[in-house]
Amino acid sequence: MCFRCLGFVLLIWFPGAVNAQSETEPCNAPRLDGGFFVPVQVTYSHGTNLTYACDNGRKPTVEGWWATSTCQNGKWSHKPQCIDEKSCLPPSISNAKYTENPNGWYEETEKIRITCDNGYIFTDHDATAECKNGTWTSIPICEKSSYACDEPPKIPHAVITNLEDQEVFAEDSEVSYECEDGYAVEGTADTQTVLYCFAGDWSTGQPCSKCTVR
């Protein structure tokens, strides 16, 4: 009975020790077809780096002819894997998005469709890219539209309440401003105002003026 109580007390006083153990689980050795890794062990402790390379005609699923994966709480930071050297790794396309393959790589002749982010347009009319012999062909470029707007203007004594983490705003975007306490949109009793992006410029907003007590 006393030992049970003592164990309970230790769990209460040292919960961090239990959590620390649960956060440092070891990793099993990965199965790597068409390649080899070092060091060769049955299990790897948390934080261990595993280096691997692939046989001729194959390559890792990350850039380079060799790769490193780290054991992180029972899982590898990326699954060590060797793929056909004619397959493609995910492309890096600025200001755009595309459907990602769950495998993390793409087979030869596979195509992806690219969509530019809001406020960006293609420099040409090609919105697809194809994997050929390990590289992507005709990757489109997304550039800022001439109709898009930059950062919204500052209105003294007001803050933007719906601003997302972005640098470019597509045409017809709108941002809402809220006046500081004790201030209202000049000439009105409203505390909110909205600006719109049109043809590359923001509409003009009324300043926030200090409310007068009548």
JSON list of C-alpha atoms in Angstrom, two decimals:
[
{"chain": "A", "resi": 1, "resn": "MET", "atom": "CA", "xyz": [0.00, 0.00, 0.00]},
{"chain": "A", "resi": 2, "resn": "CYS", "atom": "CA", "xyz": [2.78, 2.40, 0.95]},
{"chain": "A", "resi": 3, "resn": "PHE", "atom": "CA", "xyz": [4.69, 1.63, -2.23]},
{"chain": "A", "resi": 4, "resn": "ARG", "atom": "CA", "xyz": [1.61, 2.34, -4.31]},
{"chain": "A", "resi": 5, "resn": "CYS", "atom": "CA", "xyz": [1.16, 5.66, -2.54]},
{"chain": "A", "resi": 6, "resn": "LEU", "atom": "CA", "xyz": [4.81, 6.49, -3.06]},
{"chain": "A", "resi": 7, "resn": "GLY", "atom": "CA", "xyz": [4.53, 5.79, -6.79]},
{"chain": "A", "resi": 8, "resn": "PHE", "atom": "CA", "xyz": [1.46, 7.98, -7.03]},
{"chain": "A", "resi": 9, "resn": "VAL", "atom": "CA", "xyz": [3.27, 10.81, -5.26]},
{"chain": "A", "resi": 10, "resn": "LEU", "atom": "CA", "xyz": [6.25, 10.49, -7.60]},
{"chain": "A", "resi": 11, "resn": "LEU", "atom": "CA", "xyz": [3.96, 10.76, -10.63]},
{"chain": "A", "resi": 12, "resn": "ILE", "atom": "CA", "xyz": [2.49, 13.92, -9.17]},
{"chain": "A", "resi": 13, "resn": "TRP", "atom": "CA", "xyz": [5.82, 15.51, -8.32]},
{"chain": "A", "resi": 14, "resn": "PHE", "atom": "CA", "xyz": [7.71, 14.41, -11.44]},
{"chain": "A", "resi": 15, "resn": "PRO", "atom": "CA", "xyz": [5.27, 14.46, -14.37]},
{"chain": "A", "resi": 16, "resn": "GLY", "atom": "CA", "xyz": [7.97, 15.94, -16.60]},
{"chain": "A", "resi": 17, "resn": "ALA", "atom": "CA", "xyz": [10.09, 12.82, -16.28]},
{"chain": "A", "resi": 18, "resn": "VAL", "atom": "CA", "xyz": [7.24, 10.66, -17.57]},
{"chain": "A", "resi": 19, "resn": "ASN", "atom": "CA", "xyz": [6.55, 13.04, -20.45]},
{"chain": "A", "resi": 20, "resn": "ALA", "atom": "CA", "xyz": [10.23, 13.20, -21.34]},
{"chain": "A", "resi": 21, "resn": "GLN", "atom": "CA", "xyz": [10.36, 9.43, -21.66]},
{"chain": "A", "resi": 22, "resn": "SER", "atom": "CA", "xyz": [7.25, 9.33, -23.84]},
{"chain": "A", "resi": 23, "resn": "GLU", "atom": "CA", "xyz": [8.71, 12.03, -26.14]},
{"chain": "A", "resi": 24, "resn": "THR", "atom": "CA", "xyz": [11.93, 10.16, -26.88]},
{"chain": "A", "resi": 25, "resn": "GLU", "atom": "CA", "xyz": [10.79, 6.89, -28.39]},
{"chain": "A", "resi": 26, "resn": "PRO", "atom": "CA", "xyz": [13.35, 5.02, -30.52]},
{"chain": "A", "resi": 27, "resn": "CYS", "atom": "CA", "xyz": [12.92, 4.30, -34.24]},
{"chain": "A", "resi": 28, "resn": "ASN", "atom": "CA", "xyz": [13.04, 0.93, -35.94]},
{"chain": "A", "resi": 29, "resn": "ALA", "atom": "CA", "xyz": [15.46, 0.47, -38.80]},
{"chain": "A", "resi": 30, "resn": "PRO", "atom": "CA", "xyz": [13.77, 1.55, -42.04]},
{"chain": "A", "resi": 31, "resn": "ARG", "atom": "CA", "xyz": [13.18, -0.78, -44.95]},
{"chain": "A", "resi": 32, "resn": "LEU", "atom": "CA", "xyz": [15.15, 0.66, -47.85]},
{"chain": "A", "resi": 33, "resn": "ASP", "atom": "CA", "xyz": [14.73, -1.07, -51.21]},
{"chain": "A", "resi": 34, "resn": "GLY", "atom": "CA", "xyz": [17.38, -0.21, -53.77]},
{"chain": "A", "resi": 35, "resn": "GLY", "atom": "CA", "xyz": [19.75, 1.49, -51.35]},
{"chain": "A", "resi": 36, "resn": "PHE", "atom": "CA", "xyz": [21.81, 1.26, -48.17]},
{"chain": "A", "resi": 37, "resn": "PHE", "atom": "CA", "xyz": [22.20, 3.24, -44.96]},
{"chain": "A", "resi": 38, "resn": "VAL", "atom": "CA", "xyz": [24.67, 3.79, -42.12]},
{"chain": "A", "resi": 39, "resn": "PRO", "atom": "CA", "xyz": [24.96, 3.10, -39.29]},
{"chain": "A", "resi": 40, "resn": "VAL", "atom": "CA", "xyz": [23.25, -0.29, -39.53]},
{"chain": "A", "resi": 41, "resn": "GLN", "atom": "CA", "xyz": [21.31, -1.01, -36.33]},
{"chain": "A", "resi": 42, "resn": "VAL", "atom": "CA", "xyz": [18.07, -2.69, -35.30]},
{"chain": "A", "resi": 43, "resn": "THR", "atom": "CA", "xyz": [16.80, 0.39, -33.48]},
{"chain": "A", "resi": 44, "resn": "TYR", "atom": "CA", "xyz": [17.92, 4.02, -33.27]},
{"chain": "A", "resi": 45, "resn": "SER", "atom": "CA", "xyz": [17.58, 6.34, -30.30]},
{"chain": "A", "resi": 46, "resn": "HIS", "atom": "CA", "xyz": [15.71, 9.63, -30.52]},
{"chain": "A", "resi": 47, "resn": "GLY", "atom": "CA", "xyz": [17.81, 12.26, -32.31]},
{"chain": "A", "resi": 48, "resn": "THR", "atom": "CA", "xyz": [19.98, 9.78, -34.25]},
{"chain": "A", "resi": 49, "resn": "ASN", "atom": "CA", "xyz": [20.89, 10.77, -37.82]},
{"chain": "A", "resi": 50, "resn": "LEU", "atom": "CA", "xyz": [20.70, 8.06, -40.45]},
{"chain": "A", "resi": 51, "resn": "THR", "atom": "CA", "xyz": [22.55, 8.62, -43.75]},
{"chain": "A", "resi": 52, "resn": "TYR", "atom": "CA", "xyz": [21.53, 6.70, -46.85]},
{"chain": "A", "resi": 53, "resn": "ALA", "atom": "CA", "xyz": [22.33, 6.46, -50.55]},
{"chain": "A", "resi": 54, "resn": "CYS", "atom": "CA", "xyz": [20.73, 4.64, -53.47]},
{"chain": "A", "resi": 55, "resn": "ASP", "atom": "CA", "xyz": [21.88, 2.11, -56.05]},
{"chain": "A", "resi": 56, "resn": "ASN", "atom": "CA", "xyz": [22.61, 3.05, -59.66]},
{"chain": "A", "resi": 57, "resn": "GLY", "atom": "CA", "xyz": [19.47, 4.14, -61.47]},
{"chain": "A", "resi": 58, "resn": "ARG", "atom": "CA", "xyz": [17.78, 5.27, -58.27]},
{"chain": "A", "resi": 59, "resn": "LYS", "atom": "CA", "xyz": [17.86, 8.37, -56.07]},
{"chain": "A", "resi": 60, "resn": "PRO", "atom": "CA", "xyz": [16.62, 9.57, -52.64]},
{"chain": "A", "resi": 61, "resn": "THR", "atom": "CA", "xyz": [13.30, 11.36, -52.26]},
{"chain": "A", "resi": 62, "resn": "VAL", "atom": "CA", "xyz": [15.16, 14.56, -51.35]},
{"chain": "A", "resi": 63, "resn": "GLU", "atom": "CA", "xyz": [17.68, 16.63, -53.31]},
{"chain": "A", "resi": 64, "resn": "GLY", "atom": "CA", "xyz": [21.16, 15.14, -53.68]},
{"chain": "A", "resi": 65, "resn": "TRP", "atom": "CA", "xyz": [22.64, 11.69, -54.33]},
{"chain": "A", "resi": 66, "resn": "TRP", "atom": "CA", "xyz": [22.66, 10.96, -50.59]},
{"chain": "A", "resi": 67, "resn": "ALA", "atom": "CA", "xyz": [20.31, 12.02, -47.80]},
{"chain": "A", "resi": 68, "resn": "THR", "atom": "CA", "xyz": [20.00, 12.21, -44.02]},
{"chain": "A", "resi": 69, "resn": "SER", "atom": "CA", "xyz": [16.92, 11.38, -41.95]},
{"chain": "A", "resi": 70, "resn": "THR", "atom": "CA", "xyz": [16.57, 11.93, -38.19]},
{"chain": "A", "resi": 71, "resn": "CYS", "atom": "CA", "xyz": [14.76, 9.79, -35.64]},
{"chain": "A", "resi": 72, "resn": "GLN", "atom": "CA", "xyz": [12.14, 11.97, -33.97]},
{"chain": "A", "resi": 73, "resn": "ASN", "atom": "CA", "xyz": [10.08, 10.34, -31.25]},
{"chain": "A", "resi": 74, "resn": "GLY", "atom": "CA", "xyz": [9.67, 7.00, -33.00]},
{"chain": "A", "resi": 75, "resn": "LYS", "atom": "CA", "xyz": [9.42, 8.36, -36.56]},
{"chain": "A", "resi": 76, "resn": "TRP", "atom": "CA", "xyz": [11.93, 9.37, -39.21]},
{"chain": "A", "resi": 77, "resn": "SER", "atom": "CA", "xyz": [11.97, 13.04, -40.23]},
{"chain": "A", "resi": 78, "resn": "HIS", "atom": "CA", "xyz": [11.35, 11.77, -43.75]},
{"chain": "A", "resi": 79, "resn": "LYS", "atom": "CA", "xyz": [10.89, 8.17, -44.79]},
{"chain": "A", "resi": 80, "resn": "PRO", "atom": "CA", "xyz": [14.19, 6.91, -46.27]},
{"chain": "A", "resi": 81, "resn": "GLN", "atom": "CA", "xyz": [13.26, 5.81, -49.76]},
{"chain": "A", "resi": 82, "resn": "CYS", "atom": "CA", "xyz": [14.94, 5.22, -53.12]},
{"chain": "A", "resi": 83, "resn": "ILE", "atom": "CA", "xyz": [12.97, 5.96, -56.27]},
{"chain": "A", "resi": 84, "resn": "ASP", "atom": "CA", "xyz": [13.61, 5.67, -59.99]},
{"chain": "A", "resi": 85, "resn": "GLU", "atom": "CA", "xyz": [16.05, 8.38, -61.07]},
{"chain": "A", "resi": 86, "resn": "LYS", "atom": "CA", "xyz": [13.61, 9.36, -63.83]},
{"chain": "A", "resi": 87, "resn": "SER", "atom": "CA", "xyz": [10.98, 10.28, -61.23]},
{"chain": "A", "resi": 88, "resn": "CYS", "atom": "CA", "xyz": [10.64, 13.88, -60.06]},
{"chain": "A", "resi": 89, "resn": "LEU", "atom": "CA", "xyz": [10.72, 15.52, -56.67]},
{"chain": "A", "resi": 90, "resn": "PRO", "atom": "CA", "xyz": [8.11, 18.17, -55.81]},
{"chain": "A", "resi": 91, "resn": "PRO", "atom": "CA", "xyz": [8.83, 21.39, -57.73]},
{"chain": "A", "resi": 92, "resn": "SER", "atom": "CA", "xyz": [9.38, 24.74, -56.04]},
{"chain": "A", "resi": 93, "resn": "ILE", "atom": "CA", "xyz": [7.01, 27.29, -57.58]},
{"chain": "A", "resi": 94, "resn": "SER", "atom": "CA", "xyz": [6.74, 30.73, -56.03]},
{"chain": "A", "resi": 95, "resn": "ASN", "atom": "CA", "xyz": [3.32, 32.33, -55.51]},
{"chain": "A", "resi": 96, "resn": "ALA", "atom": "CA", "xyz": [1.49, 29.19, -56.61]},
{"chain": "A", "resi": 97, "resn": "LYS", "atom": "CA", "xyz": [0.05, 25.90, -55.43]},
{"chain": "A", "resi": 98, "resn": "TYR", "atom": "CA", "xyz": [-0.55, 22.48, -56.95]},
{"chain": "A", "resi": 99, "resn": "THR", "atom": "CA", "xyz": [-1.96, 19.12, -55.93]},
{"chain": "A", "resi": 100, "resn": "GLU", "atom": "CA", "xyz": [0.68, 17.30, -53.90]},
{"chain": "A", "resi": 101, "resn": "ASN", "atom": "CA", "xyz": [1.26, 13.60, -54.38]},
{"chain": "A", "resi": 102, "resn": "PRO", "atom": "CA", "xyz": [0.86, 11.66, -51.11]},
{"chain": "A", "resi": 103, "resn": "ASN", "atom": "CA", "xyz": [4.02, 9.71, -52.02]},
{"chain": "A", "resi": 104, "resn": "GLY", "atom": "CA", "xyz": [6.05, 12.91, -51.91]},
{"chain": "A", "resi": 105, "resn": "TRP", "atom": "CA", "xyz": [7.35, 12.34, -55.45]},
{"chain": "A", "resi": 106, "resn": "TYR", "atom": "CA", "xyz": [6.05, 11.92, -59.00]},
{"chain": "A", "resi": 107, "resn": "GLU", "atom": "CA", "xyz": [6.59, 9.21, -61.60]},
{"chain": "A", "resi": 108, "resn": "GLU", "atom": "CA", "xyz": [7.92, 9.98, -65.06]},
{"chain": "A", "resi": 109, "resn": "THR", "atom": "CA", "xyz": [5.29, 11.39, -67.48]},
{"chain": "A", "resi": 110, "resn": "GLU", "atom": "CA", "xyz": [3.10, 12.43, -64.52]},
{"chain": "A", "resi": 111, "resn": "LYS", "atom": "CA", "xyz": [1.63, 15.92, -64.87]},
{"chain": "A", "resi": 112, "resn": "ILE", "atom": "CA", "xyz": [0.62, 18.51, -62.31]},
{"chain": "A", "resi": 113, "resn": "ARG", "atom": "CA", "xyz": [-1.69, 21.49, -62.70]},
{"chain": "A", "resi": 114, "resn": "ILE", "atom": "CA", "xyz": [-0.52, 24.74, -61.13]},
{"chain": "A", "resi": 115, "resn": "THR", "atom": "CA", "xyz": [-2.77, 27.50, -59.78]},
{"chain": "A", "resi": 116, "resn": "CYS", "atom": "CA", "xyz": [-1.40, 30.98, -59.10]},
{"chain": "A", "resi": 117, "resn": "ASP", "atom": "CA", "xyz": [-2.12, 32.55, -55.72]},
{"chain": "A", "resi": 118, "resn": "ASN", "atom": "CA", "xyz": [-4.64, 35.36, -55.48]},
{"chain": "A", "resi": 119, "resn": "GLY", "atom": "CA", "xyz": [-3.24, 38.51, -57.06]},
{"chain": "A", "resi": 120, "resn": "TYR", "atom": "CA", "xyz": [-0.84, 36.60, -59.34]},
{"chain": "A", "resi": 121, "resn": "ILE", "atom": "CA", "xyz": [-1.17, 35.49, -62.96]},
{"chain": "A", "resi": 122, "resn": "PHE", "atom": "CA", "xyz": [0.78, 33.23, -65.32]},
{"chain": "A", "resi": 123, "resn": "THR", "atom": "CA", "xyz": [3.42, 34.82, -67.53]},
{"chain": "A", "resi": 124, "resn": "ASP", "atom": "CA", "xyz": [2.25, 32.45, -70.27]},
{"chain": "A", "resi": 125, "resn": "HIS", "atom": "CA", "xyz": [-0.81, 30.30, -70.84]},
{"chain": "A", "resi": 126, "resn": "ASP", "atom": "CA", "xyz": [0.73, 26.98, -69.74]},
{"chain": "A", "resi": 127, "resn": "ALA", "atom": "CA", "xyz": [-0.65, 25.93, -66.35]},
{"chain": "A", "resi": 128, "resn": "THR", "atom": "CA", "xyz": [0.80, 22.42, -66.27]},
{"chain": "A", "resi": 129, "resn": "ALA", "atom": "CA", "xyz": [4.19, 20.81, -65.84]},
{"chain": "A", "resi": 130, "resn": "GLU", "atom": "CA", "xyz": [5.28, 17.28, -66.78]},
{"chain": "A", "resi": 131, "resn": "CYS", "atom": "CA", "xyz": [7.92, 15.05, -65.22]},
{"chain": "A", "resi": 132, "resn": "LYS", "atom": "CA", "xyz": [10.42, 13.93, -67.86]},
{"chain": "A", "resi": 133, "resn": "ASN", "atom": "CA", "xyz": [13.66, 12.10, -67.14]},
{"chain": "A", "resi": 134, "resn": "GLY", "atom": "CA", "xyz": [13.83, 13.36, -63.55]},
{"chain": "A", "resi": 135, "resn": "THR", "atom": "CA", "xyz": [13.08, 17.02, -64.23]},
{"chain": "A", "resi": 136, "resn": "TRP", "atom": "CA", "xyz": [10.00, 19.16, -64.73]},
{"chain": "A", "resi": 137, "resn": "THR", "atom": "CA", "xyz": [9.28, 20.66, -68.12]},
{"chain": "A", "resi": 138, "resn": "SER", "atom": "CA", "xyz": [7.67, 24.04, -68.75]},
{"chain": "A", "resi": 139, "resn": "ILE", "atom": "CA", "xyz": [7.15, 25.06, -65.12]},
{"chain": "A", "resi": 140, "resn": "PRO", "atom": "CA", "xyz": [4.95, 28.18, -65.28]},
{"chain": "A", "resi": 141, "resn": "ILE", "atom": "CA", "xyz": [5.85, 31.41, -63.51]},
{"chain": "A", "resi": 142, "resn": "CYS", "atom": "CA", "xyz": [3.31, 33.34, -61.48]},
{"chain": "A", "resi": 143, "resn": "GLU", "atom": "CA", "xyz": [3.89, 37.09, -61.37]},
{"chain": "A", "resi": 144, "resn": "LYS", "atom": "CA", "xyz": [1.95, 39.86, -59.67]},
{"chain": "A", "resi": 145, "resn": "SER", "atom": "CA", "xyz": [-1.07, 41.04, -61.63]},
{"chain": "A", "resi": 146, "resn": "SER", "atom": "CA", "xyz": [-1.10, 44.68, -62.69]},
{"chain": "A", "resi": 147, "resn": "TYR", "atom": "CA", "xyz": [-4.62, 44.83, -61.23]},
{"chain": "A", "resi": 148, "resn": "ALA", "atom": "CA", "xyz": [-3.52, 43.60, -57.80]},
{"chain": "A", "resi": 149, "resn": "CYS", "atom": "CA", "xyz": [-2.72, 45.90, -54.86]},
{"chain": "A", "resi": 150, "resn": "ASP", "atom": "CA", "xyz": [0.17, 46.10, -52.45]},
{"chain": "A", "resi": 151, "resn": "GLU", "atom": "CA", "xyz": [-0.18, 46.48, -48.69]},
{"chain": "A", "resi": 152, "resn": "PRO", "atom": "CA", "xyz": [-3.29, 48.48, -47.66]},
{"chain": "A", "resi": 153, "resn": "PRO", "atom": "CA", "xyz": [-2.71, 52.11, -46.66]},
{"chain": "A", "resi": 154, "resn": "LYS", "atom": "CA", "xyz": [-2.47, 53.20, -43.04]},
{"chain": "A", "resi": 155, "resn": "ILE", "atom": "CA", "xyz": [-5.38, 55.10, -41.54]},
{"chain": "A", "resi": 156, "resn": "PRO", "atom": "CA", "xyz": [-4.37, 56.99, -38.39]},
{"chain": "A", "resi": 157, "resn": "HIS", "atom": "CA", "xyz": [-6.14, 55.82, -35.23]},
{"chain": "A", "resi": 158, "resn": "ALA", "atom": "CA", "xyz": [-7.42, 52.66, -36.94]},
{"chain": "A", "resi": 159, "resn": "VAL", "atom": "CA", "xyz": [-6.43, 49.01, -37.32]},
{"chain": "A", "resi": 160, "resn": "ILE", "atom": "CA", "xyz": [-7.30, 46.42, -39.97]},
{"chain": "A", "resi": 161, "resn": "THR", "atom": "CA", "xyz": [-9.47, 43.65, -38.53]},
{"chain": "A", "resi": 162, "resn": "ASN", "atom": "CA", "xyz": [-9.46, 41.10, -41.36]},
{"chain": "A", "resi": 163, "resn": "LEU", "atom": "CA", "xyz": [-5.89, 41.25, -42.66]},
{"chain": "A", "resi": 164, "resn": "GLU", "atom": "CA", "xyz": [-4.34, 37.90, -43.58]},
{"chain": "A", "resi": 165, "resn": "ASP", "atom": "CA", "xyz": [-0.64, 37.15, -43.83]},
{"chain": "A", "resi": 166, "resn": "GLN", "atom": "CA", "xyz": [-0.11, 38.30, -47.41]},
{"chain": "A", "resi": 167, "resn": "GLU", "atom": "CA", "xyz": [1.78, 40.92, -49.39]},
{"chain": "A", "resi": 168, "resn": "VAL", "atom": "CA", "xyz": [-0.34, 41.05, -52.53]},
{"chain": "A", "resi": 169, "resn": "PHE", "atom": "CA", "xyz": [-4.11, 41.53, -52.71]},
{"chain": "A", "resi": 170, "resn": "ALA", "atom": "CA", "xyz": [-6.16, 40.49, -55.72]},
{"chain": "A", "resi": 171, "resn": "GLU", "atom": "CA", "xyz": [-8.47, 42.94, -57.44]},
{"chain": "A", "resi": 172, "resn": "ASP", "atom": "CA", "xyz": [-11.81, 43.32, -55.62]},
{"chain": "A", "resi": 173, "resn": "SER", "atom": "CA", "xyz": [-10.17, 42.46, -52.28]},
{"chain": "A", "resi": 174, "resn": "GLU", "atom": "CA", "xyz": [-11.50, 44.42, -49.34]},
{"chain": "A", "resi": 175, "resn": "VAL", "atom": "CA", "xyz": [-10.07, 45.25, -45.94]},
{"chain": "A", "resi": 176, "resn": "SER", "atom": "CA", "xyz": [-12.01, 46.45, -42.91]},
{"chain": "A", "resi": 177, "resn": "TYR", "atom": "CA", "xyz": [-10.72, 49.13, -40.55]},
{"chain": "A", "resi": 178, "resn": "GLU", "atom": "CA", "xyz": [-11.84, 49.64, -36.95]},
{"chain": "A", "resi": 179, "resn": "CYS", "atom": "CA", "xyz": [-11.32, 53.05, -35.36]},
{"chain": "A", "resi": 180, "resn": "GLU", "atom": "CA", "xyz": [-9.55, 53.37, -32.04]},
{"chain": "A", "resi": 181, "resn": "ASP", "atom": "CA", "xyz": [-11.77, 53.72, -28.96]},
{"chain": "A", "resi": 182, "resn": "GLY", "atom": "CA", "xyz": [-13.02, 57.28, -28.72]},
{"chain": "A", "resi": 183, "resn": "TYR", "atom": "CA", "xyz": [-12.71, 57.80, -32.49]},
{"chain": "A", "resi": 184, "resn": "ALA", "atom": "CA", "xyz": [-15.16, 57.50, -35.38]},
{"chain": "A", "resi": 185, "resn": "VAL", "atom": "CA", "xyz": [-15.02, 57.75, -39.18]},
{"chain": "A", "resi": 186, "resn": "GLU", "atom": "CA", "xyz": [-14.84, 61.44, -39.96]},
{"chain": "A", "resi": 187, "resn": "GLY", "atom": "CA", "xyz": [-18.27, 62.95, -40.60]},
{"chain": "A", "resi": 188, "resn": "THR", "atom": "CA", "xyz": [-20.12, 59.89, -39.30]},
{"chain": "A", "resi": 189, "resn": "ALA", "atom": "CA", "xyz": [-20.91, 58.02, -36.11]},
{"chain": "A", "resi": 190, "resn": "ASP", "atom": "CA", "xyz": [-19.51, 54.79, -37.56]},
{"chain": "A", "resi": 191, "resn": "THR", "atom": "CA", "xyz": [-16.38, 53.20, -36.14]},
{"chain": "A", "resi": 192, "resn": "GLN", "atom": "CA", "xyz": [-15.73, 50.96, -39.15]},
{"chain": "A", "resi": 193, "resn": "THR", "atom": "CA", "xyz": [-14.79, 51.62, -42.76]},
{"chain": "A", "resi": 194, "resn": "VAL", "atom": "CA", "xyz": [-13.88, 49.42, -45.74]},
{"chain": "A", "resi": 195, "resn": "LEU", "atom": "CA", "xyz": [-11.33, 49.94, -48.53]},
{"chain": "A", "resi": 196, "resn": "TYR", "atom": "CA", "xyz": [-11.39, 48.10, -51.87]},
{"chain": "A", "resi": 197, "resn": "CYS", "atom": "CA", "xyz": [-8.65, 47.13, -54.30]},
{"chain": "A", "resi": 198, "resn": "PHE", "atom": "CA", "xyz": [-9.46, 48.24, -57.85]},
{"chain": "A", "resi": 199, "resn": "ALA", "atom": "CA", "xyz": [-7.12, 48.29, -60.86]},
{"chain": "A", "resi": 200, "resn": "GLY", "atom": "CA", "xyz": [-4.01, 48.19, -58.67]},
{"chain": "A", "resi": 201, "resn": "ASP", "atom": "CA", "xyz": [-5.00, 50.93, -56.23]},
{"chain": "A", "resi": 202, "resn": "TRP", "atom": "CA", "xyz": [-6.87, 51.08, -52.96]},
{"chain": "A", "resi": 203, "resn": "SER", "atom": "CA", "xyz": [-9.99, 53.20, -52.65]},
{"chain": "A", "resi": 204, "resn": "THR", "atom": "CA", "xyz": [-9.72, 56.31, -50.50]},
{"chain": "A", "resi": 205, "resn": "GLY", "atom": "CA", "xyz": [-10.83, 55.96, -46.89]},
{"chain": "A", "resi": 206, "resn": "GLN", "atom": "CA", "xyz": [-11.99, 58.62, -44.50]},
{"chain": "A", "resi": 207, "resn": "PRO", "atom": "CA", "xyz": [-9.75, 59.19, -41.46]},
{"chain": "A", "resi": 208, "resn": "CYS", "atom": "CA", "xyz": [-10.81, 58.39, -37.91]},
{"chain": "A", "resi": 209, "resn": "SER", "atom": "CA", "xyz": [-11.45, 61.55, -35.90]},
{"chain": "A", "resi": 210, "resn": "LYS", "atom": "CA", "xyz": [-11.80, 61.98, -32.16]},
{"chain": "A", "resi": 211, "resn": "CYS", "atom": "CA", "xyz": [-15.40, 61.85, -31.06]},
{"chain": "A", "resi": 212, "resn": "THR", "atom": "CA", "xyz": [-16.82, 65.09, -29.72]},
{"chain": "A", "resi": 213, "resn": "VAL", "atom": "CA", "xyz": [-18.99, 65.07, -26.64]},
{"chain": "A", "resi": 214, "resn": "ARG", "atom": "CA", "xyz": [-22.23, 66.99, -27.07]}
]
